[in-house]
Every structure is written in C-alpha cells, then in structure tokens.
PDB file of C-alpha atoms in Angstrom:
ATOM      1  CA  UNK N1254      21.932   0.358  17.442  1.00  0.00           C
ATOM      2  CA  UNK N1255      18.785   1.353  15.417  1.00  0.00           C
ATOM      3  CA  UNK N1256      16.545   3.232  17.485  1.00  0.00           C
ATOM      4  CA  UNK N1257      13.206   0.766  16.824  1.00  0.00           C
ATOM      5  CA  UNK N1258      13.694  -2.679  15.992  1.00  0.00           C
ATOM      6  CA  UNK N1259      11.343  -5.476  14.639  1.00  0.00           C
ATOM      7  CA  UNK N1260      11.530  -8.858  13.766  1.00  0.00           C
ATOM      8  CA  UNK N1261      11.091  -8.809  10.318  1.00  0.00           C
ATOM      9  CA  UNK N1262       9.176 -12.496  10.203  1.00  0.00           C
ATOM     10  CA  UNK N1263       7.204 -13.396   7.976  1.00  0.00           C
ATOM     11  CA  UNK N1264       5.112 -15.004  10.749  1.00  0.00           C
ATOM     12  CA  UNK N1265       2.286 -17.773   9.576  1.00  0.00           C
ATOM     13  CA  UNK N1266      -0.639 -18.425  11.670  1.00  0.00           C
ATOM     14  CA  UNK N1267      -4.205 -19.872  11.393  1.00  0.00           C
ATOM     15  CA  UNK N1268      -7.118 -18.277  11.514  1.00  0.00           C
ATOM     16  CA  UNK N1269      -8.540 -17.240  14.562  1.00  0.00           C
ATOM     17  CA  UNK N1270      -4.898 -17.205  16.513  1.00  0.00           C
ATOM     18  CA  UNK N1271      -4.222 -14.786  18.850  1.00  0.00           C
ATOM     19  CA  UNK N1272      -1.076 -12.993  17.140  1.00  0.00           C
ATOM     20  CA  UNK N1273       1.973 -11.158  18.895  1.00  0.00           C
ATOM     21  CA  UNK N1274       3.966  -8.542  17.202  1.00  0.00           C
ATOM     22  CA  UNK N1275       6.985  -6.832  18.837  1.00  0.00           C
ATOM     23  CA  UNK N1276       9.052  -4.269  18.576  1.00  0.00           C
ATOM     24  CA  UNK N1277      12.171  -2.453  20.982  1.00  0.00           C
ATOM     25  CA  UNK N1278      13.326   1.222  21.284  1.00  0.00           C
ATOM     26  CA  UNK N1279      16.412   2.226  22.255  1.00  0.00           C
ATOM     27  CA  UNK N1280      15.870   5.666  24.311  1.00  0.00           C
ATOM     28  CA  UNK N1281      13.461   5.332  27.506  1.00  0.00           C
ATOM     29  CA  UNK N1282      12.505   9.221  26.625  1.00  0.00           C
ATOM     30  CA  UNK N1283      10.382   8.260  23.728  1.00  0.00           C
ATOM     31  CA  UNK N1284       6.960   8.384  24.859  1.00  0.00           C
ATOM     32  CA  UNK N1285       4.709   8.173  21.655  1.00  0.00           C
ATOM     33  CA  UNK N1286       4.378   4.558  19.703  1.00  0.00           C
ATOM     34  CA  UNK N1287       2.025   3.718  16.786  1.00  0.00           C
ATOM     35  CA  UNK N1288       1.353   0.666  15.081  1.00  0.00           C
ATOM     36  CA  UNK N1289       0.735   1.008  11.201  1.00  0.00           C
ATOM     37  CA  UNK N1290      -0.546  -1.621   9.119  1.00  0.00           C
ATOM     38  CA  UNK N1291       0.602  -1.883   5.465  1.00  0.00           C
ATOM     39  CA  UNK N1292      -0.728  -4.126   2.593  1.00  0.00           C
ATOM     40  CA  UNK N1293       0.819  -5.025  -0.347  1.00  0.00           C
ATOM     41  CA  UNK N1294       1.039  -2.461  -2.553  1.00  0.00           C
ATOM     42  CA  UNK N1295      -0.633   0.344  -0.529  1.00  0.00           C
ATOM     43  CA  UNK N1296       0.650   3.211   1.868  1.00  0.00           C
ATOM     44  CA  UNK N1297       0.636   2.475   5.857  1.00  0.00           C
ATOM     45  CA  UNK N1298      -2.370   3.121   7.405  1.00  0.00           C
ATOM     46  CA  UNK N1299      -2.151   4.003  11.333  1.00  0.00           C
ATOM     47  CA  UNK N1300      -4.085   1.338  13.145  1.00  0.00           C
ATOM     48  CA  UNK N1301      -3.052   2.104  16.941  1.00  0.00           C
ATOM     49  CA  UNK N1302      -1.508   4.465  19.092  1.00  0.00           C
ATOM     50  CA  UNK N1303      -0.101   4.721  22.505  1.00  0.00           C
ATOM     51  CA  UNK N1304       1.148   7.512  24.671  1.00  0.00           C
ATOM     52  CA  UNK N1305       3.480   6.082  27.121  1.00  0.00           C
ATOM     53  CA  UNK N1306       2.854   3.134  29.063  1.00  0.00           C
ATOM     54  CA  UNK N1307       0.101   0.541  29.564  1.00  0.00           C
ATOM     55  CA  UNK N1308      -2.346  -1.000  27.291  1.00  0.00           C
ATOM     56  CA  UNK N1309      -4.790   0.689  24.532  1.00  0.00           C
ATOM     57  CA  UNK N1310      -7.754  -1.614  23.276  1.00  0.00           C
ATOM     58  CA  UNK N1311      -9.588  -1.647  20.025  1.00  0.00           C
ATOM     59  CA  UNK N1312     -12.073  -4.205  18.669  1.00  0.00           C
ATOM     60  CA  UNK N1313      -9.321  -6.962  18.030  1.00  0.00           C
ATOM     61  CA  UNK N1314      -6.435  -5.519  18.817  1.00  0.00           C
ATOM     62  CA  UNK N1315      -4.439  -3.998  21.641  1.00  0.00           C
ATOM     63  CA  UNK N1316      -1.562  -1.851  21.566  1.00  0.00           C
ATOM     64  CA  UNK N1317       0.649  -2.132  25.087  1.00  0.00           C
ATOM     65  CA  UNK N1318       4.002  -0.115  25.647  1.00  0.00           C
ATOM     66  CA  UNK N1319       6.478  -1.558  28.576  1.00  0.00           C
ATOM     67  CA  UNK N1320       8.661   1.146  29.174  1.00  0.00           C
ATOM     68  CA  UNK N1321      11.050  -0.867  31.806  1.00  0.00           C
ATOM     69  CA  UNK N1322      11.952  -3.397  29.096  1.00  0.00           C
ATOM     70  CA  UNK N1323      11.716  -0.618  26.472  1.00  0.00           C
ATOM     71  CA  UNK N1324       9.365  -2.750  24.484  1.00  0.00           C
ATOM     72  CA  UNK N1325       6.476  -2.568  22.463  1.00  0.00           C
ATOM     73  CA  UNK N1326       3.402  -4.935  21.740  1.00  0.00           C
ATOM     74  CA  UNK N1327       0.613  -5.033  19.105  1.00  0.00           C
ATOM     75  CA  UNK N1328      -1.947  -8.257  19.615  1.00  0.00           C
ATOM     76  CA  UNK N1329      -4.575  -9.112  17.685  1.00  0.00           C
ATOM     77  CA  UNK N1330      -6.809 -11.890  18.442  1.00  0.00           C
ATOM     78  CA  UNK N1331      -9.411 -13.749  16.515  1.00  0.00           C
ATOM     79  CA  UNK N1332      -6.654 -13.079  13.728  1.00  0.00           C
ATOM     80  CA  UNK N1333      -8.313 -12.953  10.022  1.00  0.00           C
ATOM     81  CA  UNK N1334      -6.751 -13.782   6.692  1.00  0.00           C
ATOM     82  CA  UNK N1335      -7.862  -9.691   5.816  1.00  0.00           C
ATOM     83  CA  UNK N1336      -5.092  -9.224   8.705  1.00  0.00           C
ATOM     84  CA  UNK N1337      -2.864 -10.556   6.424  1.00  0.00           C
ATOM     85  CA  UNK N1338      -0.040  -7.305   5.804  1.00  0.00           C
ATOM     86  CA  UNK N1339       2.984  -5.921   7.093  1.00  0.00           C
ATOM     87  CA  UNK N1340       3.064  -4.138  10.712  1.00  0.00           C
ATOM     88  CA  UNK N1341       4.865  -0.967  11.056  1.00  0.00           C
ATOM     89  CA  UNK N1342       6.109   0.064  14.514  1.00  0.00           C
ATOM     90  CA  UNK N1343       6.749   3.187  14.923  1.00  0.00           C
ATOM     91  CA  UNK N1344       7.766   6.528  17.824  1.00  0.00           C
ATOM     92  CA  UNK N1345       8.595   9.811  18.003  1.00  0.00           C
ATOM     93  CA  UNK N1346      12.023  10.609  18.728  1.00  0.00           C
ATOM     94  CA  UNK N1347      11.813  13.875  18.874  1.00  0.00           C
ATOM     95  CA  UNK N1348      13.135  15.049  15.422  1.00  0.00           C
ATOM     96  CA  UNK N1349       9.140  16.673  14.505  1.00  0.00           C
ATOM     97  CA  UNK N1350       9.189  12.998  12.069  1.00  0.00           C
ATOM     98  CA  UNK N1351       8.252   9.457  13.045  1.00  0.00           C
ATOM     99  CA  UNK N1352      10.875   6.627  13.115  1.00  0.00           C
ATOM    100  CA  UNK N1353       9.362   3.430  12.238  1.00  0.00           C
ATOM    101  CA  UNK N1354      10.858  -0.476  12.935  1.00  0.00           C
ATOM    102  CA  UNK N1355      11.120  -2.734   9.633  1.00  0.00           C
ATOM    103  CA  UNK N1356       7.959  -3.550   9.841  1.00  0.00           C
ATOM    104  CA  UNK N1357       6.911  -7.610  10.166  1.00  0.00           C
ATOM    105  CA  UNK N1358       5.032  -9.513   7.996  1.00  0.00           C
ATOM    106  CA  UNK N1359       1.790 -11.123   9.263  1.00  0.00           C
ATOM    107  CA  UNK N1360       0.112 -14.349   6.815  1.00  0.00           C
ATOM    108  CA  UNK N1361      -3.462 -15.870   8.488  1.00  0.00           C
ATOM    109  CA  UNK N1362      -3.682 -18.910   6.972  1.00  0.00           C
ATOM    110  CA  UNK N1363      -7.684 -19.681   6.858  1.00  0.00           C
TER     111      UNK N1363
ATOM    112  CA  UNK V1055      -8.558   4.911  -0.131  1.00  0.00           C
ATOM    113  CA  UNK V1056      -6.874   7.549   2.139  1.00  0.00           C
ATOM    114  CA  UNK V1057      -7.291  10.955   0.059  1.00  0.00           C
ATOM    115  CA  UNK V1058      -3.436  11.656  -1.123  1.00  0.00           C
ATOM    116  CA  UNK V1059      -2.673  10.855  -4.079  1.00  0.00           C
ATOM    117  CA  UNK V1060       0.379  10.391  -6.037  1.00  0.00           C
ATOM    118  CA  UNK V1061       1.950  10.234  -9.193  1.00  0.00           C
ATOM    119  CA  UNK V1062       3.122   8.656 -11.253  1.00  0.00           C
ATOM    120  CA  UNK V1063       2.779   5.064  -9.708  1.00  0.00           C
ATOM    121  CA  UNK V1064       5.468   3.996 -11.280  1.00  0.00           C
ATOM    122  CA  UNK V1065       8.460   4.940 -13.093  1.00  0.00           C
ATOM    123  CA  UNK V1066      11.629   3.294 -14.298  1.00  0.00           C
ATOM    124  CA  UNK V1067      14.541   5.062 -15.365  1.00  0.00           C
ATOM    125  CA  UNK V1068      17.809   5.054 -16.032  1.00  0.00           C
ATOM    126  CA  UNK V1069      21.169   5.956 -14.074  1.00  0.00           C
ATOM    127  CA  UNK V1070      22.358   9.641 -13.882  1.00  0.00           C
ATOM    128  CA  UNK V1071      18.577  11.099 -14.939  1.00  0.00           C
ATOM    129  CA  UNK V1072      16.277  12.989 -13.024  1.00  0.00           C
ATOM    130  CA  UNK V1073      12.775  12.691 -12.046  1.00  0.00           C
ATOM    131  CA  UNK V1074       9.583  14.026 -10.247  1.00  0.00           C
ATOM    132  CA  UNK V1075       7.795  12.416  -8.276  1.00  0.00           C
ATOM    133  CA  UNK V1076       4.152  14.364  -7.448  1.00  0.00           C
ATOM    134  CA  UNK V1077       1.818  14.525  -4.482  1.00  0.00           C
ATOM    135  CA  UNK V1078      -1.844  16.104  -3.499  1.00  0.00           C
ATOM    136  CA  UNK V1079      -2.402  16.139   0.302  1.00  0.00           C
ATOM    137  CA  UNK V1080      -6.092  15.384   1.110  1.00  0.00           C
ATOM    138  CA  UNK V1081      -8.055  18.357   0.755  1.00  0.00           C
ATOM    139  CA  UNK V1082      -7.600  20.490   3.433  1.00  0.00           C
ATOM    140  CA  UNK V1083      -4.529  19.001   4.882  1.00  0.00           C
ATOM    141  CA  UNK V1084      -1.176  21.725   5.172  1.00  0.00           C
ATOM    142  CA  UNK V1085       1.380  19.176   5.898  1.00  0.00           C
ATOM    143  CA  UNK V1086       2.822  16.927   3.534  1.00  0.00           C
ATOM    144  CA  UNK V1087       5.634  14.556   4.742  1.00  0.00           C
ATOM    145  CA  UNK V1088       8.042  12.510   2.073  1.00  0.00           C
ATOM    146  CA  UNK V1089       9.140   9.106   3.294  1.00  0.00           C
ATOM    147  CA  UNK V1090      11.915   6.375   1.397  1.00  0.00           C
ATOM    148  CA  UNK V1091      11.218   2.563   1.218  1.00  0.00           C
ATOM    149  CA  UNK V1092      13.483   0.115   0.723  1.00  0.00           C
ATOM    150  CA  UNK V1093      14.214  -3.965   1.444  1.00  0.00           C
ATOM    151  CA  UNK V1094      17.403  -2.872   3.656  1.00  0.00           C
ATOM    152  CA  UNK V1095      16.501   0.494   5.054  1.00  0.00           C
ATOM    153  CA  UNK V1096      13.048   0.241   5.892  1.00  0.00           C
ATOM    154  CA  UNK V1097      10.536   3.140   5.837  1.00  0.00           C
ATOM    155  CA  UNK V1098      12.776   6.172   6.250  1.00  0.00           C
ATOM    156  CA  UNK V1099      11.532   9.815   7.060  1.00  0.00           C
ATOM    157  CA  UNK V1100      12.772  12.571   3.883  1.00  0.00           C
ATOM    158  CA  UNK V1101      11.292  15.952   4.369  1.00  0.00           C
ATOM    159  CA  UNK V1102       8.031  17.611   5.881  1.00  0.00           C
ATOM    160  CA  UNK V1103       6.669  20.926   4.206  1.00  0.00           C
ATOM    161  CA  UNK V1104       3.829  22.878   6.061  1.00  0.00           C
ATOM    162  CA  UNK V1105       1.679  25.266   4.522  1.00  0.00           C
ATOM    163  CA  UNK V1106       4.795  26.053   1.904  1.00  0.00           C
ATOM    164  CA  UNK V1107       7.396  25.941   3.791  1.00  0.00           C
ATOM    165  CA  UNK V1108      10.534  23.311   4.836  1.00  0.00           C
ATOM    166  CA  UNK V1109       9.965  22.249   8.724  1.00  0.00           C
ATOM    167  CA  UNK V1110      11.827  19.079   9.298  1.00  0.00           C
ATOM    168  CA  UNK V1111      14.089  17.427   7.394  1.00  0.00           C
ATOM    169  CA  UNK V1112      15.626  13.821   7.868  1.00  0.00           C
ATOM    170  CA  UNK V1113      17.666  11.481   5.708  1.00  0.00           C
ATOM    171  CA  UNK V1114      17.260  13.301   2.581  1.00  0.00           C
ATOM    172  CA  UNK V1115      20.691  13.207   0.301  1.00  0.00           C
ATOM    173  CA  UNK V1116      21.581  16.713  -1.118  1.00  0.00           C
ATOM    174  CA  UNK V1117      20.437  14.860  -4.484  1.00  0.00           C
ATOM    175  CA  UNK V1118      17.251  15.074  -3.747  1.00  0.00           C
ATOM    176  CA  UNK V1119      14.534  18.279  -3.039  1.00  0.00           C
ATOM    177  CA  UNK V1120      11.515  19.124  -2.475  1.00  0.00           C
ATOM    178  CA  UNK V1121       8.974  21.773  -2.267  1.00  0.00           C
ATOM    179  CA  UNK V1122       5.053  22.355  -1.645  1.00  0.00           C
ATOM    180  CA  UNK V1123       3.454  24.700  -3.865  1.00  0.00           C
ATOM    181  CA  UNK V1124       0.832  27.477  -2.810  1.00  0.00           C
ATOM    182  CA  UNK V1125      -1.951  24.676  -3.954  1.00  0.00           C
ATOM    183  CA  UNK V1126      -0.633  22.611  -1.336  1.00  0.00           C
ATOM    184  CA  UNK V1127       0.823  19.660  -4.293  1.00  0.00           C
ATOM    185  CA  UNK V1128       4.407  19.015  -3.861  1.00  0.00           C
ATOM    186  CA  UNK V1129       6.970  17.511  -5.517  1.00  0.00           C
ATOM    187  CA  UNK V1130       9.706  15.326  -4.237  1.00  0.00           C
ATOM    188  CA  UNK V1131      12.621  15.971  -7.310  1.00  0.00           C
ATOM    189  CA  UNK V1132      15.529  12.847  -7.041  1.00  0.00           C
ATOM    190  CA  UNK V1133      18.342  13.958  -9.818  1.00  0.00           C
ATOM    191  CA  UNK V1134      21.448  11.821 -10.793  1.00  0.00           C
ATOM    192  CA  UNK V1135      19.822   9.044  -9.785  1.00  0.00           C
ATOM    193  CA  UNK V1136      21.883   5.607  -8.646  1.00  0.00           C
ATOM    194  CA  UNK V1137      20.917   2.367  -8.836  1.00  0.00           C
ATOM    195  CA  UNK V1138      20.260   2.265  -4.669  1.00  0.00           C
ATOM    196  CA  UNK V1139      17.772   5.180  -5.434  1.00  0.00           C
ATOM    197  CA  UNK V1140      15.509   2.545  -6.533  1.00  0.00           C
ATOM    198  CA  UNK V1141      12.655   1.936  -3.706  1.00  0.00           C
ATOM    199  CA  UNK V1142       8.946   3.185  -2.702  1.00  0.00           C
ATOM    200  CA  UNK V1143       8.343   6.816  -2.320  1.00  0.00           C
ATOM    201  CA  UNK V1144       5.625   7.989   0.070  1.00  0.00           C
ATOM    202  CA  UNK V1145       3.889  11.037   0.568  1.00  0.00           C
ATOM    203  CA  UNK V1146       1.406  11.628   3.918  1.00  0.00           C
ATOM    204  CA  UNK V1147      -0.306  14.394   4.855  1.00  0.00           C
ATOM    205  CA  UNK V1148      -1.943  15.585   7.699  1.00  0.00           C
ATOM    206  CA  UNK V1149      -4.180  18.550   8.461  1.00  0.00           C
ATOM    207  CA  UNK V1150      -1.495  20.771  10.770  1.00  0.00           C
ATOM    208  CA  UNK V1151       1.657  21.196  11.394  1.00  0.00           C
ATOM    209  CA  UNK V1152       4.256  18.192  13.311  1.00  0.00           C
ATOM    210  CA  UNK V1153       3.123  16.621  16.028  1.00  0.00           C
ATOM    211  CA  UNK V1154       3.963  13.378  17.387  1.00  0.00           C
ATOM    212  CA  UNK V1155      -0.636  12.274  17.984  1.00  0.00           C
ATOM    213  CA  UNK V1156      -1.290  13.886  14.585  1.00  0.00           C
ATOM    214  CA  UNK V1157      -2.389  10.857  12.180  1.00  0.00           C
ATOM    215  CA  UNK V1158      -0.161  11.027   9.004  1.00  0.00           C
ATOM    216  CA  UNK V1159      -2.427   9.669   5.615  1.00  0.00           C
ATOM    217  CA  UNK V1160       0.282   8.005   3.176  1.00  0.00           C
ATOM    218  CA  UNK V1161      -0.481   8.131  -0.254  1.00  0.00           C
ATOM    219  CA  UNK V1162      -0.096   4.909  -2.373  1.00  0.00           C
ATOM    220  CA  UNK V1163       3.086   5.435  -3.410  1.00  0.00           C
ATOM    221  CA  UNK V1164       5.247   5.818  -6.314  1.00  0.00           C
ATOM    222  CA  UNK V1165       7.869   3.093  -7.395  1.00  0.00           C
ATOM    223  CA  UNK V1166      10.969   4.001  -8.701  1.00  0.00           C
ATOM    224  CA  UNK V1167      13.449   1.651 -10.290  1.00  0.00           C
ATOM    225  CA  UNK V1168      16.629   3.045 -11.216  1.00  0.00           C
ATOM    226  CA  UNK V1169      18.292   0.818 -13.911  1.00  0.00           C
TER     227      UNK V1169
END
C-alpha cells in the first residue's frame, strides 16, 4: 500500500465550480500535509499546508485534514481556468523528506 | 519564477552514458533536495544536502550521486544510464536544514530522456 494516494483524474470542470481534490495516507502518525500545485512544465509550487487536523483557509482555497478517515482535502471554489495544473499531495513521514501522492490533474473549462 | 535554477533543461542521451545534471539553490538557501519524476512513479524524494553535507537520503539507486559544493550548486550525477532513467529531475531548496513546515522552492527542472 503506497503511503499517499491520489486519484490521478484528469478532472474537467467549468469555471467558477467549486472543485474537490483528495488524497489518503496510510499511517495515522503523519501529522504534516501540503498541497503543491504544478503546471505544465514548471516545478511544484507549495500552495497549502496543514498541521494535523481541521481546516486551513486561503483566498479560494481550503486545505482540511480528517485524521479518523485518514484523508485529505484541498477545495477551491470560484475555480479559474489559471487553476488549471496538476495537484500534488503531499506529508511527512518521518524520513527528514516529503512523500507526495501522484498528483491529479485539474482542467477549468471557461 | 522561484529562484533555483537548473541546468541543462533538457538533455537526451543515450543508454550506458553518464550525465550531470546542475542546480543553484536561491541565494541564501543551505538545503538543496533532489527529487525523480516519472508517469508510473510519481514525484519521488533522491537525496537532501545541507550546507555540504549528505542528510537524508531516499530512493536514490547506487547509480546515481550527488554532492553540494562549498558555493552551495550541486550536482545530481546519473551514470550507466537505462532507458527507465528517463523522467523529470528536480532540485528545491530551502533556507535550513529538514523540517517537515520548511517550504521547499523546486527548480524548473531538467528532462532527461534516455534513448
């Protein structure tokens, strides 16, 4: 069992949905989750991060960690075509590196 | 534009050889952390170097090294290179040593293609 896992889409949506990406850990211990965001052709870029549970808000997007189902949220509402990329979940699993999901493709459609 | 930079951007090469890929942290940044990309394997953590030295190492194969010179560059060298080699290399850096709330800054990349 990998120790993050994400839907790898692609997901298509219009413009101005409210978008849900997910992602599940394996090991209740990890406590730190980040979301990166990754365009085509560039290096991830961190856009969020959590320390344990409950929700983290900013501008658009929130960031929200359930650790009793061991799963992890990113939503973004008012979704853009410029939101348009590939999301990168990713923890710490205590190895001093990050661990990151397989990251799912996001197209707004305008 | 995050401040690392990385060359070359791409490179294509042949079976067997051996390349090196380059990296310059932002300025002022110690650590410098080498990740794999691939379709089937995802982003994968390589090798972190702080201020010189080797702190963390994940799934790096014994074909491949690294080190971080006393400018703070470093280079990520990948020798007899196979054909599943091929992928995105990607250097971060951040100013201090591990920690899980320290932002990593990932470079643009370098893609190889093995061949």
């Amino acid at each position: 069992q990998k120790e993050v896992e994400q839907d790898p889409g692609p997901l298509s949506v219009p413009e101005g949905a409210i978008v849900s990406l997910n992602c599940t850990y394996s090991n209740s211990a990890f406590q730190y989750f980040m979301w990166y965001r990754q365009y085509s052709r560039k290096g991830p870029e961190l856009l969020m991060y959590t320390y344990s549970s409950g929700n983290k808000e900013d501008g658009r997007f929130t960031a929200q960690v359930d650790k009793s189902s061991k799963y992890i949220s990113l939503f973004i509402r008012d979704s853009q075509p410029s939101d348009s990329a590939t999301y990168l979940c990713a923890t710490d699993t205590g190895r001093r590196a990050l661990t990151f999901g397989s990251g799912t493709r996001l197209q707004v459609q305008p | 534009d995050s401040g690392v930079t990385q060359t070359p951007k791409h490179l294509i090469t042949a079976t067997g050889q051996r390349v090196t890929l380059r990296c310059s942290p932002r300025s002022g940044d110690l650590s410098v952390y080498w990740y794999q990309q691939s379709l089937d394997q995802g982003l994968q953590f390589l090798i972190q170097y702080y201020n010189g030295e080797e702190r963390a190492k994940g799934n790096i194969l014994e074909r491949f090294s690294a080190q971080q010179f006393p400018d703070l560059h470093s280079e990520l060298n990948l020798s007899s290179l196979e054909l599943g080699d091929s992928a995105l290399y990607f250097c971060a850096s951040s100013p201090r040593d591990w920690s899980s709330y320290n932002e990593q800054f990932f470079g643009p990349g370098t893609r190889l293609t093995v061949l």
